[in-house]
């Protein structure tokens, strides 16, 4: 692993607006609590990676225990560009919905990033990791982001990283992360 560790950016929409396809997916659980649980699990795992020097949440929602910078644009890509401009060194970005993430998988993927690179999601269409060891993220998140990142010159990384590649957008995704070993213990959720 390079001596230079990554600053990891994690954008998070306002809790009430995030993960809209999961609204009502867990009966008896406030939607905001579910979103916060997914984000907290993701952030804790990411911070535990030895390849990560710093985790910054980009959000207008303060998250206790995590460094947070405001989202100046309310747009994922614009917010990443704006915050990245203020930083130097290796940068990476992940979504806030990788609750089963194992730090070792994130570490392995980041160790392979010798140039601007990305890891597609489990379906192969989205992006769960975008990394730039020399600082120019040039994010293209959104529908079809895997192809957009690849078309922009980012190197597609593949590896056996099931917890890194599994983001949560639907109830089926929640079941998939539970099967990967995610435990919501301590978060008072019944998933």
Short mmCIF file of N, CA and C in Angstrom, two decimals:
data_model
loop_
_atom_site.label_atom_id
_atom_site.label_comp_id
_atom_site.label_asym_id
_atom_site.label_seq_id
_atom_site.Cartn_x
_atom_site.Cartn_y
_atom_site.Cartn_z
N UNK A 1 0.85 -1.18 0.00
CA UNK A 1 0.00 0.00 0.00
C UNK A 1 0.88 1.24 0.00
N UNK A 2 0.44 2.22 -0.71
CA UNK A 2 1.14 3.50 -0.76
C UNK A 2 1.14 4.13 0.63
N UNK A 3 2.18 4.91 0.89
CA UNK A 3 2.24 5.64 2.16
C UNK A 3 1.14 6.70 2.21
N UNK A 4 0.65 7.12 1.06
CA UNK A 4 -0.40 8.12 1.01
C UNK A 4 -1.76 7.44 1.17
N UNK A 5 -2.43 7.77 2.24
CA UNK A 5 -3.75 7.21 2.46
C UNK A 5 -4.79 8.18 1.91
N UNK A 6 -5.98 7.68 1.68
CA UNK A 6 -7.04 8.44 1.02
C UNK A 6 -7.87 9.25 2.01
N UNK A 7 -8.29 10.41 1.55
CA UNK A 7 -9.38 11.14 2.19
C UNK A 7 -10.64 10.65 1.50
N UNK A 8 -11.55 10.13 2.28
CA UNK A 8 -12.76 9.52 1.74
C UNK A 8 -13.94 10.46 1.93
N UNK A 9 -14.59 10.81 0.82
CA UNK A 9 -15.76 11.69 0.84
C UNK A 9 -17.02 10.84 0.75
N UNK A 10 -17.98 11.14 1.63
CA UNK A 10 -19.22 10.37 1.67
C UNK A 10 -20.39 11.35 1.64
N UNK A 11 -20.98 11.56 0.47
CA UNK A 11 -22.13 12.46 0.38
C UNK A 11 -23.37 11.84 1.03
N UNK A 12 -24.15 12.66 1.71
CA UNK A 12 -25.38 12.19 2.35
C UNK A 12 -26.45 13.26 2.18
N UNK A 13 -27.52 12.88 1.49
CA UNK A 13 -28.66 13.80 1.33
C UNK A 13 -29.31 14.05 2.68
N UNK A 14 -30.16 15.06 2.78
CA UNK A 14 -30.95 15.20 4.00
C UNK A 14 -31.69 13.88 4.27
N UNK A 15 -31.71 13.47 5.53
CA UNK A 15 -32.23 12.14 5.87
C UNK A 15 -33.65 11.91 5.37
N UNK A 16 -34.49 12.94 5.43
CA UNK A 16 -35.88 12.78 5.01
C UNK A 16 -36.00 12.56 3.49
N UNK A 17 -35.02 13.05 2.73
CA UNK A 17 -35.07 12.95 1.26
C UNK A 17 -34.27 11.77 0.71
N UNK A 18 -33.38 11.22 1.52
CA UNK A 18 -32.49 10.16 1.04
C UNK A 18 -33.22 8.82 0.94
N UNK A 19 -32.75 7.97 0.05
CA UNK A 19 -33.23 6.59 -0.08
C UNK A 19 -34.75 6.52 -0.20
N UNK A 20 -35.31 7.31 -1.09
CA UNK A 20 -36.77 7.41 -1.21
C UNK A 20 -37.42 6.07 -1.57
N UNK A 21 -36.70 5.20 -2.29
CA UNK A 21 -37.28 3.90 -2.65
C UNK A 21 -37.41 2.97 -1.45
N UNK A 22 -36.77 3.34 -0.33
CA UNK A 22 -36.88 2.53 0.88
C UNK A 22 -37.93 3.06 1.85
N UNK A 23 -38.59 4.15 1.49
CA UNK A 23 -39.59 4.72 2.38
C UNK A 23 -40.66 3.67 2.68
N UNK A 24 -40.85 3.39 3.98
CA UNK A 24 -41.84 2.41 4.41
C UNK A 24 -41.38 0.97 4.29
N UNK A 25 -40.15 0.74 3.90
CA UNK A 25 -39.66 -0.63 3.68
C UNK A 25 -39.52 -1.42 4.98
N UNK A 26 -39.29 -0.73 6.07
CA UNK A 26 -39.14 -1.40 7.36
C UNK A 26 -40.24 -0.89 8.27
N UNK A 27 -41.36 -1.63 8.34
CA UNK A 27 -42.50 -1.18 9.16
C UNK A 27 -42.07 -0.91 10.61
N UNK A 28 -42.62 0.16 11.15
CA UNK A 28 -42.32 0.51 12.54
C UNK A 28 -41.02 1.27 12.71
N UNK A 29 -40.34 1.58 11.61
CA UNK A 29 -39.07 2.31 11.68
C UNK A 29 -39.21 3.62 10.93
N UNK A 30 -38.83 4.71 11.60
CA UNK A 30 -38.84 5.99 10.91
C UNK A 30 -37.84 5.94 9.76
N UNK A 31 -38.22 6.51 8.63
CA UNK A 31 -37.36 6.49 7.45
C UNK A 31 -36.00 7.13 7.75
N UNK A 32 -35.99 8.24 8.45
CA UNK A 32 -34.75 8.93 8.79
C UNK A 32 -33.82 8.04 9.61
N UNK A 33 -34.40 7.23 10.51
CA UNK A 33 -33.59 6.32 11.32
C UNK A 33 -32.95 5.24 10.46
N UNK A 34 -33.68 4.74 9.49
CA UNK A 34 -33.12 3.73 8.59
C UNK A 34 -31.96 4.31 7.79
N UNK A 35 -32.14 5.49 7.23
CA UNK A 35 -31.09 6.15 6.45
C UNK A 35 -29.86 6.40 7.32
N UNK A 36 -30.08 6.89 8.53
CA UNK A 36 -28.98 7.15 9.45
C UNK A 36 -28.24 5.86 9.82
N UNK A 37 -28.97 4.78 10.01
CA UNK A 37 -28.35 3.49 10.34
C UNK A 37 -27.47 3.01 9.20
N UNK A 38 -27.95 3.10 7.97
CA UNK A 38 -27.15 2.70 6.81
C UNK A 38 -25.89 3.54 6.72
N UNK A 39 -26.03 4.85 6.89
CA UNK A 39 -24.88 5.75 6.78
C UNK A 39 -23.87 5.52 7.90
N UNK A 40 -24.34 5.35 9.12
CA UNK A 40 -23.44 5.16 10.25
C UNK A 40 -22.63 3.88 10.09
N UNK A 41 -23.28 2.81 9.69
CA UNK A 41 -22.55 1.55 9.47
C UNK A 41 -21.50 1.71 8.38
N UNK A 42 -21.85 2.41 7.32
CA UNK A 42 -20.91 2.66 6.21
C UNK A 42 -19.72 3.48 6.70
N UNK A 43 -19.98 4.55 7.40
CA UNK A 43 -18.92 5.44 7.86
C UNK A 43 -17.98 4.75 8.86
N UNK A 44 -18.54 3.98 9.76
CA UNK A 44 -17.70 3.27 10.73
C UNK A 44 -16.77 2.27 10.04
N UNK A 45 -17.29 1.54 9.07
CA UNK A 45 -16.46 0.57 8.35
C UNK A 45 -15.39 1.27 7.54
N UNK A 46 -15.76 2.34 6.86
CA UNK A 46 -14.80 3.08 6.03
C UNK A 46 -13.67 3.65 6.89
N UNK A 47 -14.02 4.19 8.03
CA UNK A 47 -13.01 4.78 8.91
C UNK A 47 -12.04 3.73 9.45
N UNK A 48 -12.46 2.48 9.48
CA UNK A 48 -11.62 1.40 10.00
C UNK A 48 -10.62 0.87 8.97
N UNK A 49 -10.72 1.32 7.74
CA UNK A 49 -9.78 0.87 6.70
C UNK A 49 -8.42 1.53 6.89
N UNK A 50 -7.33 0.74 6.91
CA UNK A 50 -6.01 1.36 7.02
C UNK A 50 -5.62 2.19 5.80
N UNK A 51 -6.36 2.07 4.70
CA UNK A 51 -6.07 2.87 3.50
C UNK A 51 -6.72 4.24 3.57
N UNK A 52 -7.52 4.47 4.61
CA UNK A 52 -8.27 5.73 4.75
C UNK A 52 -7.68 6.55 5.89
N UNK A 53 -7.24 7.76 5.56
CA UNK A 53 -6.68 8.66 6.58
C UNK A 53 -7.77 9.51 7.23
N UNK A 54 -8.81 9.83 6.45
CA UNK A 54 -9.81 10.79 6.91
C UNK A 54 -11.11 10.50 6.19
N UNK A 55 -12.22 10.57 6.92
CA UNK A 55 -13.55 10.42 6.33
C UNK A 55 -14.28 11.74 6.53
N UNK A 56 -14.82 12.26 5.43
CA UNK A 56 -15.57 13.51 5.48
C UNK A 56 -16.97 13.25 4.91
N UNK A 57 -17.97 13.53 5.72
CA UNK A 57 -19.36 13.44 5.27
C UNK A 57 -19.72 14.78 4.65
N UNK A 58 -20.29 14.73 3.46
CA UNK A 58 -20.75 15.96 2.81
C UNK A 58 -22.26 15.98 2.97
N UNK A 59 -22.73 16.83 3.86
CA UNK A 59 -24.15 16.84 4.18
C UNK A 59 -24.51 18.11 4.92
N UNK A 60 -25.75 18.49 4.83
CA UNK A 60 -26.27 19.59 5.62
C UNK A 60 -26.90 19.06 6.90
N UNK A 61 -26.78 17.74 7.12
CA UNK A 61 -27.23 17.10 8.35
C UNK A 61 -25.99 16.85 9.21
N UNK A 62 -25.89 17.40 10.40
CA UNK A 62 -24.73 17.10 11.24
C UNK A 62 -24.81 15.65 11.72
N UNK A 63 -23.71 14.94 11.63
CA UNK A 63 -23.64 13.57 12.11
C UNK A 63 -22.67 13.51 13.27
N UNK A 64 -23.17 13.25 14.44
CA UNK A 64 -22.33 13.20 15.64
C UNK A 64 -21.24 12.16 15.45
N UNK A 65 -20.02 12.55 15.76
CA UNK A 65 -18.90 11.62 15.70
C UNK A 65 -18.18 11.58 14.37
N UNK A 66 -18.67 12.32 13.37
CA UNK A 66 -18.05 12.31 12.05
C UNK A 66 -17.80 13.73 11.57
N UNK A 67 -16.66 13.91 10.91
CA UNK A 67 -16.36 15.22 10.32
C UNK A 67 -17.35 15.47 9.19
N UNK A 68 -18.00 16.61 9.24
CA UNK A 68 -19.03 16.93 8.25
C UNK A 68 -18.76 18.30 7.65
N UNK A 69 -18.83 18.36 6.33
CA UNK A 69 -18.77 19.64 5.62
C UNK A 69 -20.11 19.85 4.93
N UNK A 70 -20.57 21.09 4.85
CA UNK A 70 -21.88 21.33 4.23
C UNK A 70 -21.88 21.02 2.74
N UNK A 71 -23.05 20.61 2.28
CA UNK A 71 -23.27 20.39 0.86
C UNK A 71 -23.69 21.73 0.26
N UNK A 72 -22.77 22.39 -0.44
CA UNK A 72 -23.07 23.74 -0.93
C UNK A 72 -24.00 23.77 -2.13
N UNK A 73 -24.27 22.62 -2.74
CA UNK A 73 -25.02 22.62 -4.00
C UNK A 73 -26.28 21.77 -4.02
N UNK A 74 -26.44 20.86 -3.06
CA UNK A 74 -27.57 19.92 -3.08
C UNK A 74 -27.54 19.06 -4.35
N UNK A 75 -26.35 18.89 -4.90
CA UNK A 75 -26.15 18.04 -6.08
C UNK A 75 -24.90 17.21 -5.81
N UNK A 76 -25.03 15.91 -5.91
CA UNK A 76 -23.96 14.99 -5.55
C UNK A 76 -22.63 15.31 -6.22
N UNK A 77 -22.62 15.37 -7.53
CA UNK A 77 -21.37 15.60 -8.26
C UNK A 77 -20.79 16.99 -7.98
N UNK A 78 -21.64 18.00 -7.98
CA UNK A 78 -21.16 19.36 -7.71
C UNK A 78 -20.61 19.47 -6.28
N UNK A 79 -21.26 18.81 -5.33
CA UNK A 79 -20.78 18.85 -3.95
C UNK A 79 -19.42 18.17 -3.83
N UNK A 80 -19.25 17.02 -4.50
CA UNK A 80 -17.95 16.33 -4.47
C UNK A 80 -16.85 17.19 -5.07
N UNK A 81 -17.15 17.84 -6.20
CA UNK A 81 -16.16 18.70 -6.85
C UNK A 81 -15.79 19.86 -5.93
N UNK A 82 -16.78 20.49 -5.33
CA UNK A 82 -16.55 21.65 -4.46
C UNK A 82 -15.69 21.29 -3.26
N UNK A 83 -16.03 20.20 -2.58
CA UNK A 83 -15.27 19.80 -1.40
C UNK A 83 -13.87 19.32 -1.80
N UNK A 84 -13.78 18.57 -2.88
CA UNK A 84 -12.47 18.06 -3.34
C UNK A 84 -11.51 19.20 -3.65
N UNK A 85 -12.02 20.32 -4.14
CA UNK A 85 -11.18 21.48 -4.44
C UNK A 85 -10.43 22.00 -3.23
N UNK A 86 -11.00 21.80 -2.06
CA UNK A 86 -10.40 22.30 -0.82
C UNK A 86 -9.36 21.34 -0.23
N UNK A 87 -9.22 20.17 -0.83
CA UNK A 87 -8.36 19.12 -0.27
C UNK A 87 -7.19 18.83 -1.19
N UNK A 88 -6.18 18.18 -0.63
CA UNK A 88 -5.06 17.73 -1.45
C UNK A 88 -4.78 16.27 -1.11
N UNK A 89 -4.03 15.63 -1.97
CA UNK A 89 -3.69 14.24 -1.75
C UNK A 89 -4.72 13.29 -2.35
N UNK A 90 -4.54 12.00 -2.12
CA UNK A 90 -5.44 11.00 -2.68
C UNK A 90 -6.87 11.19 -2.16
N UNK A 91 -7.82 11.16 -3.08
CA UNK A 91 -9.23 11.32 -2.75
C UNK A 91 -10.03 10.13 -3.24
N UNK A 92 -11.09 9.81 -2.52
CA UNK A 92 -12.02 8.76 -2.94
C UNK A 92 -13.40 9.15 -2.47
N UNK A 93 -14.41 8.55 -3.10
CA UNK A 93 -15.80 8.80 -2.72
C UNK A 93 -16.56 7.48 -2.74
N UNK A 94 -17.41 7.31 -1.74
CA UNK A 94 -18.33 6.17 -1.69
C UNK A 94 -19.71 6.69 -1.32
N UNK A 95 -20.75 5.93 -1.64
CA UNK A 95 -22.08 6.32 -1.19
C UNK A 95 -22.25 5.98 0.29
N UNK A 96 -23.26 6.55 0.91
CA UNK A 96 -23.50 6.35 2.34
C UNK A 96 -24.40 5.15 2.61
N UNK A 97 -24.53 4.26 1.62
CA UNK A 97 -25.45 3.13 1.79
C UNK A 97 -24.77 1.78 1.53
N UNK A 98 -23.61 1.60 2.16
CA UNK A 98 -22.87 0.33 2.07
C UNK A 98 -22.75 -0.26 3.47
N UNK A 99 -23.88 -0.58 4.13
CA UNK A 99 -23.83 -0.93 5.55
C UNK A 99 -23.09 -2.23 5.87
N UNK A 100 -22.96 -3.13 4.92
CA UNK A 100 -22.26 -4.40 5.17
C UNK A 100 -20.76 -4.28 4.90
N UNK A 101 -20.31 -3.11 4.49
CA UNK A 101 -18.93 -2.90 4.08
C UNK A 101 -17.93 -3.46 5.09
N UNK A 102 -17.00 -4.24 4.58
CA UNK A 102 -15.89 -4.73 5.40
C UNK A 102 -14.68 -3.86 5.07
N UNK A 103 -14.02 -3.34 6.09
CA UNK A 103 -12.87 -2.47 5.86
C UNK A 103 -11.82 -3.12 4.96
N UNK A 104 -11.62 -4.42 5.07
CA UNK A 104 -10.59 -5.10 4.26
C UNK A 104 -10.91 -5.00 2.77
N UNK A 105 -12.17 -5.05 2.40
CA UNK A 105 -12.54 -4.94 0.98
C UNK A 105 -12.26 -3.54 0.46
N UNK A 106 -12.61 -2.54 1.23
CA UNK A 106 -12.32 -1.16 0.82
C UNK A 106 -10.82 -0.97 0.70
N UNK A 107 -10.08 -1.49 1.65
CA UNK A 107 -8.62 -1.38 1.62
C UNK A 107 -8.05 -2.03 0.37
N UNK A 108 -8.49 -3.24 0.05
CA UNK A 108 -7.99 -3.93 -1.14
C UNK A 108 -8.26 -3.13 -2.40
N UNK A 109 -9.47 -2.60 -2.52
CA UNK A 109 -9.81 -1.83 -3.72
C UNK A 109 -8.97 -0.56 -3.81
N UNK A 110 -8.82 0.15 -2.71
CA UNK A 110 -8.04 1.38 -2.72
C UNK A 110 -6.56 1.11 -3.02
N UNK A 111 -6.05 -0.02 -2.59
CA UNK A 111 -4.65 -0.37 -2.87
C UNK A 111 -4.40 -0.56 -4.36
N UNK A 112 -5.45 -0.91 -5.12
CA UNK A 112 -5.32 -1.10 -6.57
C UNK A 112 -5.41 0.21 -7.36
N UNK A 113 -5.76 1.28 -6.70
CA UNK A 113 -5.96 2.56 -7.37
C UNK A 113 -4.63 3.28 -7.57
N UNK A 114 -4.02 3.03 -8.71
CA UNK A 114 -2.78 3.72 -9.05
C UNK A 114 -3.05 4.88 -10.00
N UNK A 115 -4.27 4.93 -10.49
CA UNK A 115 -4.75 6.01 -11.33
C UNK A 115 -6.23 6.18 -11.00
N UNK A 116 -6.90 7.16 -11.56
CA UNK A 116 -8.33 7.37 -11.29
C UNK A 116 -9.07 6.08 -11.64
N UNK A 117 -9.77 5.53 -10.66
CA UNK A 117 -10.39 4.21 -10.79
C UNK A 117 -11.76 4.20 -10.14
N UNK A 118 -12.55 3.18 -10.50
CA UNK A 118 -13.86 3.04 -9.87
C UNK A 118 -14.21 1.56 -9.72
N UNK A 119 -15.12 1.29 -8.80
CA UNK A 119 -15.66 -0.05 -8.59
C UNK A 119 -17.16 0.04 -8.87
N UNK A 120 -17.66 -0.79 -9.79
CA UNK A 120 -19.10 -0.78 -10.05
C UNK A 120 -19.87 -1.49 -8.94
N UNK A 121 -21.15 -1.18 -8.85
CA UNK A 121 -22.00 -1.85 -7.87
C UNK A 121 -22.26 -3.29 -8.30
N UNK A 122 -23.01 -4.03 -7.49
CA UNK A 122 -23.27 -5.45 -7.76
C UNK A 122 -23.96 -5.66 -9.11
N UNK A 123 -24.79 -4.72 -9.52
CA UNK A 123 -25.49 -4.84 -10.80
C UNK A 123 -24.59 -4.45 -11.98
N UNK A 124 -23.51 -3.75 -11.70
CA UNK A 124 -22.58 -3.35 -12.75
C UNK A 124 -22.90 -2.04 -13.42
N UNK A 125 -23.96 -1.36 -12.99
CA UNK A 125 -24.36 -0.11 -13.65
C UNK A 125 -24.02 1.13 -12.84
N UNK A 126 -24.04 1.01 -11.53
CA UNK A 126 -23.73 2.14 -10.66
C UNK A 126 -22.28 2.10 -10.20
N UNK A 127 -21.90 3.06 -9.38
CA UNK A 127 -20.54 3.17 -8.87
C UNK A 127 -20.59 3.20 -7.35
N UNK A 128 -19.79 2.34 -6.70
CA UNK A 128 -19.73 2.33 -5.24
C UNK A 128 -18.41 2.87 -4.71
N UNK A 129 -17.42 3.04 -5.58
CA UNK A 129 -16.15 3.65 -5.19
C UNK A 129 -15.57 4.36 -6.39
N UNK A 130 -15.20 5.60 -6.19
CA UNK A 130 -14.45 6.37 -7.19
C UNK A 130 -13.22 6.88 -6.45
N UNK A 131 -12.05 6.60 -6.98
CA UNK A 131 -10.81 6.99 -6.29
C UNK A 131 -9.84 7.64 -7.26
N UNK A 132 -9.16 8.64 -6.75
CA UNK A 132 -8.17 9.38 -7.54
C UNK A 132 -6.94 9.61 -6.67
N UNK A 133 -5.91 8.79 -6.86
CA UNK A 133 -4.73 8.93 -6.02
C UNK A 133 -4.01 10.27 -6.19
N UNK A 134 -4.29 10.96 -7.30
CA UNK A 134 -3.65 12.25 -7.53
C UNK A 134 -4.64 13.40 -7.40
N UNK A 135 -5.80 13.12 -6.82
CA UNK A 135 -6.72 14.17 -6.42
C UNK A 135 -7.79 14.63 -7.37
N UNK A 136 -7.82 14.22 -8.63
CA UNK A 136 -8.85 14.70 -9.56
C UNK A 136 -9.96 13.67 -9.69
N UNK A 137 -10.99 13.77 -8.85
CA UNK A 137 -12.07 12.78 -8.85
C UNK A 137 -12.89 12.80 -10.14
N UNK A 138 -13.26 13.97 -10.64
CA UNK A 138 -14.12 14.10 -11.81
C UNK A 138 -15.32 13.16 -11.70
N UNK A 139 -16.19 13.35 -10.68
CA UNK A 139 -17.29 12.43 -10.43
C UNK A 139 -18.39 12.49 -11.49
N UNK A 140 -18.95 11.32 -11.77
CA UNK A 140 -20.04 11.18 -12.75
C UNK A 140 -21.15 10.32 -12.16
N UNK A 141 -21.44 10.49 -10.87
CA UNK A 141 -22.46 9.67 -10.21
C UNK A 141 -23.83 9.98 -10.78
N UNK A 142 -24.73 9.01 -10.68
CA UNK A 142 -26.08 9.11 -11.20
C UNK A 142 -26.40 7.85 -11.97
N UNK A 143 -27.54 7.80 -12.63
CA UNK A 143 -27.90 6.61 -13.42
C UNK A 143 -26.81 6.31 -14.46
N UNK A 144 -26.41 5.05 -14.53
CA UNK A 144 -25.40 4.65 -15.50
C UNK A 144 -24.01 5.15 -15.17
N UNK A 145 -23.72 5.40 -13.90
CA UNK A 145 -22.44 6.02 -13.54
C UNK A 145 -21.24 5.13 -13.84
N UNK A 146 -21.40 3.82 -13.82
CA UNK A 146 -20.25 2.96 -14.13
C UNK A 146 -19.76 3.23 -15.55
N UNK A 147 -20.68 3.25 -16.50
CA UNK A 147 -20.30 3.55 -17.89
C UNK A 147 -19.78 4.97 -18.02
N UNK A 148 -20.42 5.90 -17.30
CA UNK A 148 -19.98 7.30 -17.38
C UNK A 148 -18.56 7.46 -16.83
N UNK A 149 -18.25 6.79 -15.73
CA UNK A 149 -16.89 6.87 -15.19
C UNK A 149 -15.89 6.22 -16.13
N UNK A 150 -16.26 5.08 -16.68
CA UNK A 150 -15.35 4.40 -17.61
C UNK A 150 -15.13 5.23 -18.87
N UNK A 151 -16.19 5.82 -19.40
CA UNK A 151 -16.08 6.66 -20.60
C UNK A 151 -15.22 7.89 -20.34
N UNK A 152 -15.17 8.34 -19.09
CA UNK A 152 -14.37 9.52 -18.77
C UNK A 152 -12.91 9.17 -18.50
N UNK A 153 -12.55 7.90 -18.66
CA UNK A 153 -11.15 7.49 -18.51
C UNK A 153 -10.81 6.79 -17.21
N UNK A 154 -11.76 6.65 -16.31
CA UNK A 154 -11.48 5.93 -15.06
C UNK A 154 -11.33 4.44 -15.35
N UNK A 155 -10.46 3.80 -14.62
CA UNK A 155 -10.20 2.37 -14.78
C UNK A 155 -11.19 1.58 -13.94
N UNK A 156 -11.86 0.64 -14.57
CA UNK A 156 -12.82 -0.23 -13.88
C UNK A 156 -12.05 -1.28 -13.10
N UNK A 157 -12.30 -1.36 -11.80
CA UNK A 157 -11.66 -2.37 -10.97
C UNK A 157 -12.65 -3.49 -10.68
N UNK A 158 -12.16 -4.69 -10.76
CA UNK A 158 -13.02 -5.82 -10.39
C UNK A 158 -12.29 -6.64 -9.35
N UNK A 159 -13.02 -7.15 -8.43
CA UNK A 159 -12.46 -7.95 -7.37
C UNK A 159 -13.58 -8.62 -6.62
N UNK A 160 -13.21 -9.52 -5.75
CA UNK A 160 -14.20 -10.22 -4.95
C UNK A 160 -14.50 -9.38 -3.71
N UNK A 161 -15.33 -8.36 -3.91
CA UNK A 161 -15.66 -7.40 -2.87
C UNK A 161 -17.18 -7.30 -2.70
N UNK A 162 -17.82 -8.36 -2.26
CA UNK A 162 -19.30 -8.34 -2.20
C UNK A 162 -19.87 -7.28 -1.28
N UNK A 163 -19.18 -6.94 -0.19
CA UNK A 163 -19.75 -5.94 0.71
C UNK A 163 -19.50 -4.52 0.22
N UNK A 164 -18.44 -4.32 -0.53
CA UNK A 164 -18.18 -3.01 -1.14
C UNK A 164 -19.14 -2.77 -2.29
N UNK A 165 -19.46 -3.81 -3.02
CA UNK A 165 -20.27 -3.64 -4.23
C UNK A 165 -21.78 -3.62 -3.95
N UNK A 166 -22.18 -3.86 -2.71
CA UNK A 166 -23.61 -3.95 -2.40
C UNK A 166 -24.13 -2.70 -1.72
N UNK A 167 -24.68 -1.80 -2.52
CA UNK A 167 -25.36 -0.63 -1.95
C UNK A 167 -26.81 -1.00 -1.71
N UNK A 168 -27.52 -0.14 -1.01
CA UNK A 168 -28.89 -0.45 -0.60
C UNK A 168 -29.85 0.59 -1.17
N UNK A 169 -30.68 0.13 -2.09
CA UNK A 169 -31.71 1.00 -2.67
C UNK A 169 -33.11 0.45 -2.46
N UNK A 170 -33.24 -0.87 -2.24
CA UNK A 170 -34.54 -1.52 -2.17
C UNK A 170 -34.59 -2.47 -0.97
N UNK A 171 -35.77 -2.99 -0.68
CA UNK A 171 -35.94 -3.97 0.38
C UNK A 171 -35.13 -5.23 0.07
N UNK A 172 -35.07 -5.62 -1.20
CA UNK A 172 -34.25 -6.79 -1.59
C UNK A 172 -32.77 -6.53 -1.28
N UNK A 173 -32.31 -5.29 -1.48
CA UNK A 173 -30.93 -4.94 -1.15
C UNK A 173 -30.69 -5.05 0.36
N UNK A 174 -31.70 -4.66 1.16
CA UNK A 174 -31.56 -4.81 2.61
C UNK A 174 -31.38 -6.28 2.98
N UNK A 175 -32.15 -7.14 2.36
CA UNK A 175 -32.01 -8.58 2.62
C UNK A 175 -30.64 -9.07 2.18
N UNK A 176 -30.14 -8.56 1.07
CA UNK A 176 -28.83 -8.97 0.57
C UNK A 176 -27.70 -8.56 1.52
N UNK A 177 -27.77 -7.36 2.09
CA UNK A 177 -26.71 -6.95 3.01
C UNK A 177 -26.80 -7.72 4.32
N UNK A 178 -28.00 -8.08 4.71
CA UNK A 178 -28.16 -8.91 5.91
C UNK A 178 -27.52 -10.28 5.66
N UNK A 179 -27.71 -10.82 4.47
CA UNK A 179 -27.10 -12.12 4.11
C UNK A 179 -25.58 -12.03 4.06
N UNK A 180 -25.06 -10.84 3.80
CA UNK A 180 -23.61 -10.62 3.78
C UNK A 180 -23.02 -10.44 5.19
N UNK A 181 -23.88 -10.43 6.18
CA UNK A 181 -23.41 -10.35 7.54
C UNK A 181 -23.66 -9.03 8.23
N UNK A 182 -24.37 -8.10 7.57
CA UNK A 182 -24.64 -6.82 8.22
C UNK A 182 -25.57 -7.03 9.40
N UNK A 183 -25.20 -6.47 10.49
CA UNK A 183 -26.04 -6.52 11.67
C UNK A 183 -26.44 -5.11 12.03
N UNK A 184 -27.70 -4.93 12.26
CA UNK A 184 -28.19 -3.62 12.66
C UNK A 184 -28.26 -3.51 14.18
N UNK A 185 -27.57 -4.43 14.86
CA UNK A 185 -27.57 -4.43 16.33
C UNK A 185 -27.11 -3.06 16.84
N UNK A 186 -27.79 -2.60 17.86
CA UNK A 186 -27.44 -1.31 18.43
C UNK A 186 -28.12 -0.16 17.75
N UNK A 187 -28.77 -0.41 16.63
CA UNK A 187 -29.45 0.66 15.91
C UNK A 187 -30.97 0.60 16.10
N UNK A 188 -31.43 -0.40 16.83
CA UNK A 188 -32.85 -0.54 17.17
C UNK A 188 -33.74 -0.67 15.94
N UNK A 189 -33.22 -1.32 14.92
CA UNK A 189 -34.03 -1.57 13.74
C UNK A 189 -34.35 -3.05 13.63
N UNK A 190 -35.52 -3.33 13.11
CA UNK A 190 -35.89 -4.72 12.82
C UNK A 190 -35.93 -4.86 11.31
N UNK A 191 -34.85 -5.30 10.75
CA UNK A 191 -34.77 -5.41 9.29
C UNK A 191 -34.96 -6.86 8.90
#
